Amino acid sequence: MYDFLIVGAGFAGSVLAERISSQLDKKVLIIDKRNHLGGNCYDYYNDIGILVHKYGPHYFRTNSKKVYNYLSKFTKWRPYEYKIRTYVNGELYPIPINRETLNKFFKINLKTEKQAKEFLKKKRIDIENPQNSEEEVISKVGWEIYKKFFKNYTIKQWGLNPKQLDPSVCGRIPIRINNDDRYFTDKIQAMPLNGYHELFQNLLNNSNIKIKLNTNYWKIKNKIKYKYLIYTGRIDEFFNYKYGKLPYRSLRFKHENYDKEYYQDWVQINYPNNYEFTRIIEIKHATGQKNSKTTIVKEFPCTNGKPFYPIPRNINYRLFEMYKKEADKIKNLIIVGRLAQYKYYNMDQVIEESLRVFENINY
Ligand code: FAD
Ligand code: UDP
């Protein structure tokens, strides 16, 4: 008999397992259908000895001291600010769009933030309340930048036109009038010093926690006794798709090894208009690993496969709400995480939400 059964050993499940076992001194069984901990954050050393991220690059960043202090109990850090480039018209440009991008793209010479602001004022389309991702971008930078840097990347990534996506999707990427070329401006940006897998092992290192990998909830649900269920998988699957499937976007990852120290100068290069992949990642730049060989990963978006991205648009939110209402009716059930809450969460947001959920557990 367990006090809690937790489905999913990603950040949502693992943070809750850690809190419940250490703070409430309760017995937890955490299961995952995959053969490893960490959910989508899992990393491992590949055949040629390079630490790679199995499911896409995971750059940790946050403005939350609370999240950072919490995680710091389970890992040391390697400070690292992510700077990437995007390949447009045969050249590499800073992305997010900044003053250097504008100068290079429009072949001009804006020297100050004021000049850049004035310039964008002339380019931008006057839309007071952007209703979708196309409107979001053109209302800030106009059509030329939109078409070359955003439109095709978004179509490739989501299989949808930006017009069909919530403004928040392209709105994740800021537009800058200075020359800051960091991808994020969060106060804390770092990688777990020895990788994510070690961080998860430390999170779950408590005698109150039992871990079972290669274990699908649907196969064991009637064989295990527990008082509370914490579920971090797909919410539509939980209810046997009774209202229909919630769409998620997937990715196929192509790993390639090279017998040279670095393949590219940047941790990530985006390809909005060329090739079928959206980006090439060389995570070694971020992990800081020294090795004479390297591994890169190309990301090919697709419909079928593991559910990596909830697709932010109203029609999907409405369907999600129907499932959420069902979940709220079940007393001993807690749903949390990117899949279960159908939210385009970053890691720090999932951790913050899991800590909040823990505070509200009335055991
Ligand atoms: P997950 O990590 O998806 O964990 C859920 C787990 O539940 C999975 O391991 C799954 O196998 C398991 N599960 C599901 N159903 C069952 C079942 N029936 N039985 C047993 N187990 C089950 N965030 C950042 O902050 N920075 C980044 O740079 C970043 N990059 C990303 C890049 C990509 C390509 C992707 C897809 C995401 C990225 N994220 C990033 C987001 C980050 O991965 C998520 O916020 C975080 O991993 C969500 O944690 P979670 O526990 O909610 O979900
Ligand atoms: N985006 C884009 N061009 C880029 C980078 C991002 O159009 O060069 C858009 C695209 O729709 C993408 C979204 O902005 O899905 C969010 O980008 P982010 O890099 O945050 O995506 P993630 O790392 O979550 O896949």
Short mmCIF file of C-alpha atoms and ligand atoms in Angstrom, two decimals:
data_model
loop_
_atom_site.label_atom_id
_atom_site.label_comp_id
_atom_site.label_asym_id
_atom_site.label_seq_id
_atom_site.Cartn_x
_atom_site.Cartn_y
_atom_site.Cartn_z
CA MET A 1 0.00 0.00 0.00
CA TYR A 2 1.45 3.39 -1.05
CA ASP A 3 0.28 6.79 0.11
CA PHE A 4 0.90 8.23 -3.35
CA LEU A 5 1.18 6.72 -6.80
CA ILE A 6 2.91 9.18 -9.12
CA VAL A 7 2.67 8.61 -12.86
CA GLY A 8 5.61 10.16 -14.73
CA ALA A 9 9.18 10.76 -13.55
CA GLY A 10 9.71 14.11 -15.28
CA PHE A 11 10.05 17.32 -13.26
CA ALA A 12 6.38 17.44 -12.22
CA GLY A 13 6.34 13.89 -10.83
CA SER A 14 9.85 13.94 -9.39
CA VAL A 15 9.51 17.25 -7.54
CA LEU A 16 6.27 16.07 -5.96
CA ALA A 17 7.80 12.71 -5.05
CA GLU A 18 10.71 14.51 -3.40
CA ARG A 19 8.48 16.90 -1.43
CA ILE A 20 5.99 14.25 -0.30
CA SER A 21 8.66 11.77 0.79
CA SER A 22 10.89 14.28 2.57
CA GLN A 23 8.34 16.71 4.02
CA LEU A 24 5.33 14.49 4.72
CA ASP A 25 7.30 11.29 5.32
CA LYS A 26 4.85 9.35 3.14
CA LYS A 27 5.42 6.33 0.93
CA VAL A 28 5.57 7.08 -2.77
CA LEU A 29 5.66 4.85 -5.82
CA ILE A 30 6.77 6.75 -8.91
CA ILE A 31 6.45 5.01 -12.27
CA ASP A 32 7.40 5.88 -15.81
CA LYS A 33 6.73 3.98 -19.00
CA ARG A 34 10.12 5.05 -20.35
CA ASN A 35 13.31 3.26 -19.34
CA HIS A 36 14.80 6.31 -17.63
CA LEU A 37 14.11 9.15 -15.20
CA GLY A 38 13.76 12.81 -16.14
CA GLY A 39 10.95 12.79 -18.71
CA ASN A 40 11.84 15.07 -21.60
CA CYS A 41 14.85 16.49 -19.73
CA TYR A 42 16.73 13.18 -19.81
CA ASP A 43 20.39 13.30 -20.86
CA TYR A 44 22.99 10.56 -21.25
CA TYR A 45 26.50 9.88 -22.57
CA ASN A 46 26.25 8.46 -26.07
CA ASP A 47 28.44 5.85 -27.79
CA ILE A 48 31.23 8.35 -28.49
CA GLY A 49 31.14 9.75 -24.96
CA ILE A 50 29.24 12.99 -25.56
CA LEU A 51 26.60 14.11 -23.05
CA VAL A 52 23.49 14.61 -25.18
CA HIS A 53 19.90 15.63 -24.48
CA LYS A 54 17.67 12.86 -25.73
CA TYR A 55 14.53 14.93 -26.34
CA GLY A 56 15.79 18.31 -27.52
CA PRO A 57 17.98 20.95 -25.87
CA HIS A 58 17.11 21.86 -22.30
CA TYR A 59 18.44 25.24 -21.27
CA PHE A 60 17.57 25.98 -17.66
CA ARG A 61 16.61 29.53 -16.90
CA THR A 62 14.42 31.25 -14.33
CA ASN A 63 13.67 34.46 -12.53
CA SER A 64 12.44 32.53 -9.52
CA LYS A 65 14.88 32.41 -6.61
CA LYS A 66 12.57 29.87 -5.01
CA VAL A 67 12.89 27.42 -7.91
CA TYR A 68 16.63 27.95 -8.20
CA ASN A 69 17.27 27.50 -4.46
CA TYR A 70 15.12 24.40 -4.43
CA LEU A 71 16.93 22.76 -7.36
CA SER A 72 20.30 23.78 -5.97
CA LYS A 73 19.82 21.21 -3.21
CA PHE A 74 20.09 18.52 -5.88
CA THR A 75 22.67 19.83 -8.32
CA LYS A 76 25.62 22.15 -8.72
CA TRP A 77 25.47 24.52 -11.67
CA ARG A 78 27.43 25.65 -14.67
CA PRO A 79 26.40 29.24 -15.44
CA TYR A 80 25.71 29.54 -19.14
CA GLU A 81 23.90 32.20 -21.19
CA TYR A 82 22.34 30.82 -24.34
CA LYS A 83 23.13 32.65 -27.55
CA ILE A 84 21.91 31.24 -30.81
CA ARG A 85 21.74 32.23 -34.48
CA THR A 86 19.24 31.83 -37.30
CA TYR A 87 20.08 31.13 -40.95
CA VAL A 88 18.33 33.53 -43.32
CA ASN A 89 19.29 34.43 -46.91
CA GLY A 90 22.49 32.41 -46.59
CA GLU A 91 23.71 34.26 -43.50
CA LEU A 92 23.59 33.88 -39.73
CA TYR A 93 21.62 36.47 -37.78
CA PRO A 94 21.10 37.03 -34.05
CA ILE A 95 17.72 35.76 -32.88
CA PRO A 96 15.76 37.14 -30.95
CA ILE A 97 15.65 40.02 -33.41
CA ASN A 98 17.86 42.80 -32.06
CA ARG A 99 19.43 45.97 -33.46
CA GLU A 100 22.23 43.99 -35.12
CA THR A 101 19.65 41.77 -36.86
CA LEU A 102 17.82 44.85 -38.12
CA ASN A 103 21.01 46.51 -39.34
CA LYS A 104 22.24 43.42 -41.16
CA PHE A 105 18.88 42.46 -42.64
CA PHE A 106 17.85 45.91 -43.85
CA LYS A 107 21.44 47.01 -44.60
CA ILE A 108 21.14 50.07 -42.40
CA ASN A 109 23.10 51.47 -39.49
CA LEU A 110 20.90 52.10 -36.47
CA LYS A 111 23.17 53.26 -33.69
CA THR A 112 20.88 53.78 -30.73
CA GLU A 113 17.82 52.22 -29.15
CA LYS A 114 15.90 55.35 -30.01
CA GLN A 115 16.76 54.99 -33.69
CA ALA A 116 15.79 51.32 -33.67
CA LYS A 117 12.49 52.15 -32.00
CA GLU A 118 11.73 54.82 -34.59
CA PHE A 119 12.65 52.42 -37.38
CA LEU A 120 10.35 49.70 -36.09
CA LYS A 121 7.57 52.22 -35.68
CA LYS A 122 7.64 52.69 -39.44
CA LYS A 123 7.71 48.95 -40.11
CA ARG A 124 5.14 47.71 -37.63
CA ILE A 125 1.49 47.20 -38.49
CA ASP A 126 -0.88 48.94 -36.15
CA ILE A 127 -2.76 46.19 -34.33
CA GLU A 128 -3.83 47.03 -30.83
CA ASN A 129 -4.72 43.59 -29.57
CA PRO A 130 -2.98 40.82 -31.52
CA GLN A 131 -5.23 37.78 -31.75
CA ASN A 132 -2.78 35.28 -33.19
CA SER A 133 0.96 34.71 -33.71
CA GLU A 134 1.05 36.43 -37.11
CA GLU A 135 -0.55 39.57 -35.70
CA GLU A 136 1.75 39.38 -32.69
CA VAL A 137 4.88 39.54 -34.84
CA ILE A 138 3.76 41.98 -37.53
CA SER A 139 2.48 44.36 -34.85
CA LYS A 140 6.02 44.55 -33.49
CA VAL A 141 8.29 44.28 -36.55
CA GLY A 142 6.20 44.31 -39.74
CA TRP A 143 5.98 41.89 -42.66
CA GLU A 144 9.59 41.51 -43.90
CA ILE A 145 10.98 40.17 -40.63
CA TYR A 146 7.86 38.13 -40.06
CA LYS A 147 8.13 36.38 -43.42
CA LYS A 148 11.83 35.58 -43.23
CA PHE A 149 12.32 34.78 -39.54
CA PHE A 150 8.98 33.60 -38.16
CA LYS A 151 6.44 32.46 -40.71
CA ASN A 152 8.10 29.36 -42.16
CA TYR A 153 9.74 28.29 -38.92
CA THR A 154 6.35 28.33 -37.26
CA ILE A 155 4.66 26.44 -40.10
CA LYS A 156 7.39 23.80 -39.94
CA GLN A 157 7.35 23.57 -36.16
CA TRP A 158 3.59 23.40 -35.64
CA GLY A 159 2.18 22.28 -38.99
CA LEU A 160 -0.07 25.33 -38.70
CA ASN A 161 -0.04 28.87 -40.02
CA PRO A 162 0.93 31.42 -37.33
CA LYS A 163 -2.56 32.86 -37.86
CA GLN A 164 -3.92 29.67 -36.31
CA LEU A 165 -1.79 29.89 -33.16
CA ASP A 166 -2.15 31.84 -29.95
CA PRO A 167 -0.12 35.11 -29.89
CA SER A 168 1.85 33.66 -26.97
CA VAL A 169 3.64 31.15 -29.27
CA CYS A 170 5.70 33.63 -31.30
CA GLY A 171 5.36 36.04 -28.38
CA ARG A 172 7.80 33.83 -26.48
CA ILE A 173 10.56 35.40 -28.53
CA PRO A 174 11.18 39.03 -27.59
CA ILE A 175 12.00 41.80 -30.08
CA ARG A 176 14.92 43.96 -28.95
CA ILE A 177 16.09 47.40 -29.82
CA ASN A 178 19.48 46.94 -28.15
CA ASN A 179 22.27 44.56 -29.15
CA ASP A 180 21.63 41.96 -26.47
CA ASP A 181 21.91 38.62 -28.28
CA ARG A 182 21.05 36.31 -25.40
CA TYR A 183 18.08 34.07 -26.14
CA PHE A 184 16.63 34.73 -22.70
CA THR A 185 17.10 37.56 -20.24
CA ASP A 186 16.17 35.58 -17.11
CA LYS A 187 18.36 36.45 -14.13
CA ILE A 188 19.43 32.84 -13.66
CA GLN A 189 20.65 30.81 -16.63
CA ALA A 190 22.62 27.64 -16.06
CA MET A 191 23.06 23.95 -16.80
CA PRO A 192 23.13 21.28 -14.10
CA LEU A 193 26.88 20.76 -13.71
CA ASN A 194 26.80 16.97 -14.11
CA GLY A 195 23.69 16.81 -16.27
CA TYR A 196 19.97 16.41 -15.72
CA HIS A 197 20.02 12.68 -15.05
CA GLU A 198 22.15 13.10 -11.94
CA LEU A 199 19.83 15.88 -10.78
CA PHE A 200 16.83 13.52 -11.06
CA GLN A 201 18.66 10.71 -9.27
CA ASN A 202 19.34 13.10 -6.40
CA LEU A 203 15.74 14.34 -6.34
CA LEU A 204 14.46 10.80 -5.99
CA ASN A 205 17.07 9.57 -3.53
CA ASN A 206 14.84 8.92 -0.51
CA SER A 207 13.98 5.61 1.14
CA ASN A 208 10.30 6.57 1.06
CA ILE A 209 10.40 6.56 -2.75
CA LYS A 210 10.17 3.45 -4.85
CA ILE A 211 10.89 3.88 -8.57
CA LYS A 212 9.58 1.59 -11.30
CA LEU A 213 10.67 2.28 -14.86
CA ASN A 214 9.30 0.58 -17.99
CA THR A 215 5.96 0.63 -16.21
CA ASN A 216 2.84 1.90 -17.90
CA TYR A 217 0.08 3.15 -15.63
CA TRP A 218 -2.58 1.45 -17.73
CA LYS A 219 -0.96 -1.95 -17.25
CA ILE A 220 -0.59 -1.74 -13.46
CA LYS A 221 -3.39 0.53 -12.30
CA ASN A 222 -5.51 -2.23 -10.82
CA LYS A 223 -2.61 -4.09 -9.29
CA ILE A 224 -1.36 -1.34 -7.00
CA LYS A 225 -3.01 0.08 -3.92
CA TYR A 226 -2.60 3.74 -3.14
CA LYS A 227 -4.49 6.58 -1.49
CA TYR A 228 -3.69 9.43 -3.87
CA LEU A 229 -2.86 9.49 -7.54
CA ILE A 230 -0.63 12.18 -9.08
CA TYR A 231 -0.84 11.94 -12.83
CA THR A 232 1.55 13.82 -15.15
CA GLY A 233 0.75 12.08 -18.47
CA ARG A 234 -1.69 13.18 -21.18
CA ILE A 235 -5.01 14.19 -19.72
CA ASP A 236 -7.03 13.01 -22.75
CA GLU A 237 -5.50 9.55 -22.42
CA PHE A 238 -6.43 9.49 -18.74
CA PHE A 239 -10.09 9.74 -19.74
CA ASN A 240 -9.72 7.32 -22.61
CA TYR A 241 -10.16 10.16 -25.14
CA LYS A 242 -13.88 10.35 -24.33
CA TYR A 243 -14.19 13.90 -25.74
CA GLY A 244 -11.68 13.29 -28.54
CA LYS A 245 -7.90 13.58 -28.84
CA LEU A 246 -6.05 16.67 -27.70
CA PRO A 247 -3.47 17.45 -30.37
CA TYR A 248 0.20 17.51 -29.40
CA ARG A 249 3.11 18.25 -31.71
CA SER A 250 5.97 15.78 -31.86
CA LEU A 251 9.58 15.81 -33.02
CA ARG A 252 11.92 13.31 -34.61
CA PHE A 253 15.54 13.74 -33.57
CA LYS A 254 18.43 12.84 -35.87
CA HIS A 255 21.72 12.51 -33.98
CA GLU A 256 24.94 12.76 -36.00
CA ASN A 257 28.48 12.24 -34.70
CA TYR A 258 31.50 14.07 -36.08
CA ASP A 259 35.17 13.45 -35.61
CA LYS A 260 36.00 17.07 -34.85
CA GLU A 261 35.80 19.22 -31.77
CA TYR A 262 32.92 21.43 -32.87
CA TYR A 263 30.48 21.23 -35.79
CA GLN A 264 29.16 24.79 -35.54
CA ASP A 265 30.03 27.97 -33.66
CA TRP A 266 26.72 28.16 -31.80
CA VAL A 267 24.82 25.86 -29.48
CA GLN A 268 21.80 26.22 -31.74
CA ILE A 269 21.20 27.39 -35.29
CA ASN A 270 17.62 27.79 -36.52
CA TYR A 271 16.64 27.16 -40.13
CA PRO A 272 13.32 28.90 -40.79
CA ASN A 273 13.35 28.70 -44.59
CA ASN A 274 15.69 25.87 -45.55
CA TYR A 275 15.58 22.12 -44.94
CA GLU A 276 12.93 20.00 -43.27
CA PHE A 277 14.45 20.37 -39.82
CA THR A 278 13.89 23.49 -37.72
CA ARG A 279 17.20 23.64 -35.89
CA ILE A 280 20.58 22.03 -35.30
CA ILE A 281 21.73 21.72 -31.72
CA GLU A 282 25.30 21.12 -30.57
CA ILE A 283 24.68 20.83 -26.85
CA LYS A 284 28.40 20.52 -26.03
CA HIS A 285 28.58 24.32 -26.14
CA ALA A 286 26.13 24.45 -23.25
CA THR A 287 27.37 21.52 -21.20
CA GLY A 288 30.96 22.72 -21.53
CA GLN A 289 32.19 19.19 -22.16
CA LYS A 290 35.70 18.92 -23.57
CA ASN A 291 36.06 16.19 -26.18
CA SER A 292 37.76 15.87 -29.56
CA LYS A 293 34.49 14.55 -31.05
CA THR A 294 31.05 16.06 -31.18
CA THR A 295 27.37 15.20 -31.64
CA ILE A 296 24.72 17.36 -33.27
CA VAL A 297 20.97 16.86 -33.31
CA LYS A 298 18.60 17.91 -36.08
CA GLU A 299 14.94 18.37 -35.09
CA PHE A 300 12.20 17.35 -37.51
CA PRO A 301 8.71 18.32 -36.34
CA CYS A 302 5.96 15.76 -36.96
CA THR A 303 2.43 14.83 -35.98
CA ASN A 304 2.88 11.29 -34.74
CA GLY A 305 5.27 10.34 -31.98
CA LYS A 306 5.78 11.31 -28.36
CA PRO A 307 3.58 14.23 -27.31
CA PHE A 308 6.19 16.97 -26.87
CA TYR A 309 4.25 20.20 -27.33
CA PRO A 310 0.67 21.08 -26.39
CA ILE A 311 -0.59 23.23 -29.27
CA PRO A 312 -1.61 26.63 -27.94
CA ARG A 313 -4.90 27.67 -29.56
CA ASN A 314 -8.41 28.25 -28.30
CA ILE A 315 -10.04 25.23 -29.88
CA ASN A 316 -7.60 23.00 -27.95
CA TYR A 317 -7.99 24.92 -24.71
CA ARG A 318 -11.75 24.38 -24.88
CA LEU A 319 -11.29 20.63 -25.24
CA PHE A 320 -8.76 20.64 -22.41
CA GLU A 321 -11.28 22.39 -20.14
CA MET A 322 -13.75 19.55 -20.69
CA TYR A 323 -11.19 17.05 -19.48
CA LYS A 324 -10.13 19.32 -16.63
CA LYS A 325 -13.70 19.44 -15.36
CA GLU A 326 -13.76 15.63 -15.27
CA ALA A 327 -10.46 15.55 -13.41
CA ASP A 328 -11.71 18.04 -10.81
CA LYS A 329 -14.54 15.66 -9.93
CA ILE A 330 -12.15 12.92 -8.85
CA LYS A 331 -11.24 13.44 -5.20
CA ASN A 332 -7.94 11.60 -4.82
CA LEU A 333 -6.51 12.74 -8.17
CA ILE A 334 -3.98 15.52 -8.81
CA ILE A 335 -3.07 16.38 -12.39
CA VAL A 336 0.07 18.40 -12.95
CA GLY A 337 2.70 19.04 -15.64
CA ARG A 338 3.03 20.05 -19.27
CA LEU A 339 0.96 17.15 -20.62
CA ALA A 340 -1.67 16.90 -17.90
CA GLN A 341 -2.28 20.66 -17.74
CA TYR A 342 -1.87 21.10 -21.50
CA LYS A 343 0.43 24.10 -21.02
CA TYR A 344 3.53 25.18 -22.94
CA TYR A 345 5.49 25.16 -19.68
CA ASN A 346 9.23 25.65 -19.36
CA MET A 347 11.04 23.59 -16.75
CA ASP A 348 11.06 26.31 -14.10
CA GLN A 349 7.33 26.85 -14.57
CA VAL A 350 6.63 23.14 -14.07
CA ILE A 351 8.78 23.12 -10.93
CA GLU A 352 7.07 26.23 -9.58
CA GLU A 353 3.66 24.74 -10.28
CA SER A 354 4.63 21.43 -8.64
CA LEU A 355 5.84 23.23 -5.52
CA ARG A 356 2.55 25.16 -5.45
CA VAL A 357 0.55 21.95 -5.83
CA PHE A 358 2.52 20.41 -2.97
CA GLU A 359 1.66 23.34 -0.68
CA ASN A 360 -2.02 22.62 -1.33
CA ILE A 361 -1.95 18.89 -0.67
CA ASN A 362 -4.17 18.19 2.29
CA TYR A 363 -3.00 14.81 3.34
P1 FAD B 1 7.50 15.26 -18.99
O1 FAD B 1 8.95 15.59 -18.89
O2 FAD B 1 6.91 15.04 -20.33
O3 FAD B 1 7.26 13.97 -18.08
C1 FAD B 1 6.07 13.22 -18.13
C2 FAD B 1 6.45 11.76 -17.96
O4 FAD B 1 5.25 10.99 -17.80
C3 FAD B 1 7.18 11.18 -19.16
O5 FAD B 1 8.45 10.68 -18.77
C4 FAD B 1 6.27 10.07 -19.64
O6 FAD B 1 6.97 8.92 -20.13
C5 FAD B 1 5.47 9.73 -18.39
N1 FAD B 1 4.17 9.11 -18.68
C6 FAD B 1 3.18 9.60 -19.46
N2 FAD B 1 2.15 8.72 -19.51
C7 FAD B 1 2.50 7.66 -18.74
C8 FAD B 1 1.85 6.42 -18.40
N3 FAD B 1 0.65 6.11 -18.89
N4 FAD B 1 2.51 5.56 -17.60
C9 FAD B 1 3.75 5.86 -17.13
N5 FAD B 1 4.40 7.00 -17.41
C10 FAD B 1 3.78 7.89 -18.21
N6 FAD B 1 12.05 23.84 -20.92
C11 FAD B 1 12.97 24.76 -20.52
O7 FAD B 1 12.82 25.32 -19.43
N7 FAD B 1 14.07 25.04 -21.28
C12 FAD B 1 14.30 24.44 -22.48
O8 FAD B 1 15.29 24.73 -23.14
C13 FAD B 1 13.34 23.48 -22.94
N8 FAD B 1 13.52 22.87 -24.12
C14 FAD B 1 12.61 21.95 -24.55
C15 FAD B 1 12.82 21.34 -25.78
C16 FAD B 1 11.92 20.39 -26.23
C17 FAD B 1 12.14 19.73 -27.56
C18 FAD B 1 10.78 20.04 -25.43
C19 FAD B 1 9.79 19.01 -25.91
C20 FAD B 1 10.56 20.66 -24.22
C21 FAD B 1 11.47 21.63 -23.76
N9 FAD B 1 11.30 22.25 -22.53
C22 FAD B 1 12.22 23.20 -22.11
C23 FAD B 1 10.13 21.98 -21.67
C24 FAD B 1 10.40 20.90 -20.61
O9 FAD B 1 10.76 19.69 -21.27
C25 FAD B 1 9.13 20.68 -19.80
O10 FAD B 1 8.70 21.88 -19.20
C26 FAD B 1 9.28 19.65 -18.68
O11 FAD B 1 10.06 18.55 -19.08
C27 FAD B 1 7.90 19.16 -18.29
O12 FAD B 1 7.98 18.22 -17.24
P2 FAD B 1 6.75 17.26 -16.97
O13 FAD B 1 7.12 16.43 -15.79
O14 FAD B 1 5.50 18.04 -16.92
O15 FAD B 1 6.60 16.37 -18.29
N1 UDP B 2 10.04 31.00 -33.62
C1 UDP B 2 10.23 31.38 -34.94
N2 UDP B 2 11.51 31.54 -35.41
C2 UDP B 2 12.59 31.30 -34.63
C3 UDP B 2 12.41 30.90 -33.30
C4 UDP B 2 11.11 30.75 -32.83
O1 UDP B 2 9.26 31.57 -35.67
O2 UDP B 2 13.73 31.45 -35.11
C5 UDP B 2 8.64 30.83 -33.13
C6 UDP B 2 8.12 29.42 -33.44
O3 UDP B 2 6.73 29.48 -33.63
C7 UDP B 2 8.47 28.68 -32.18
C8 UDP B 2 8.16 29.73 -31.12
O4 UDP B 2 8.60 30.96 -31.72
O5 UDP B 2 7.72 27.50 -32.03
C9 UDP B 2 8.81 29.52 -29.79
O6 UDP B 2 10.20 29.39 -29.97
P1 UDP B 2 11.13 28.66 -28.88
O7 UDP B 2 12.54 28.80 -29.33
O8 UDP B 2 10.79 29.17 -27.53
O9 UDP B 2 10.63 27.15 -29.05
P2 UDP B 2 10.95 25.82 -28.21
O10 UDP B 2 12.39 25.90 -27.76
O11 UDP B 2 9.95 25.76 -27.10
O12 UDP B 2 10.74 24.75 -29.24
#
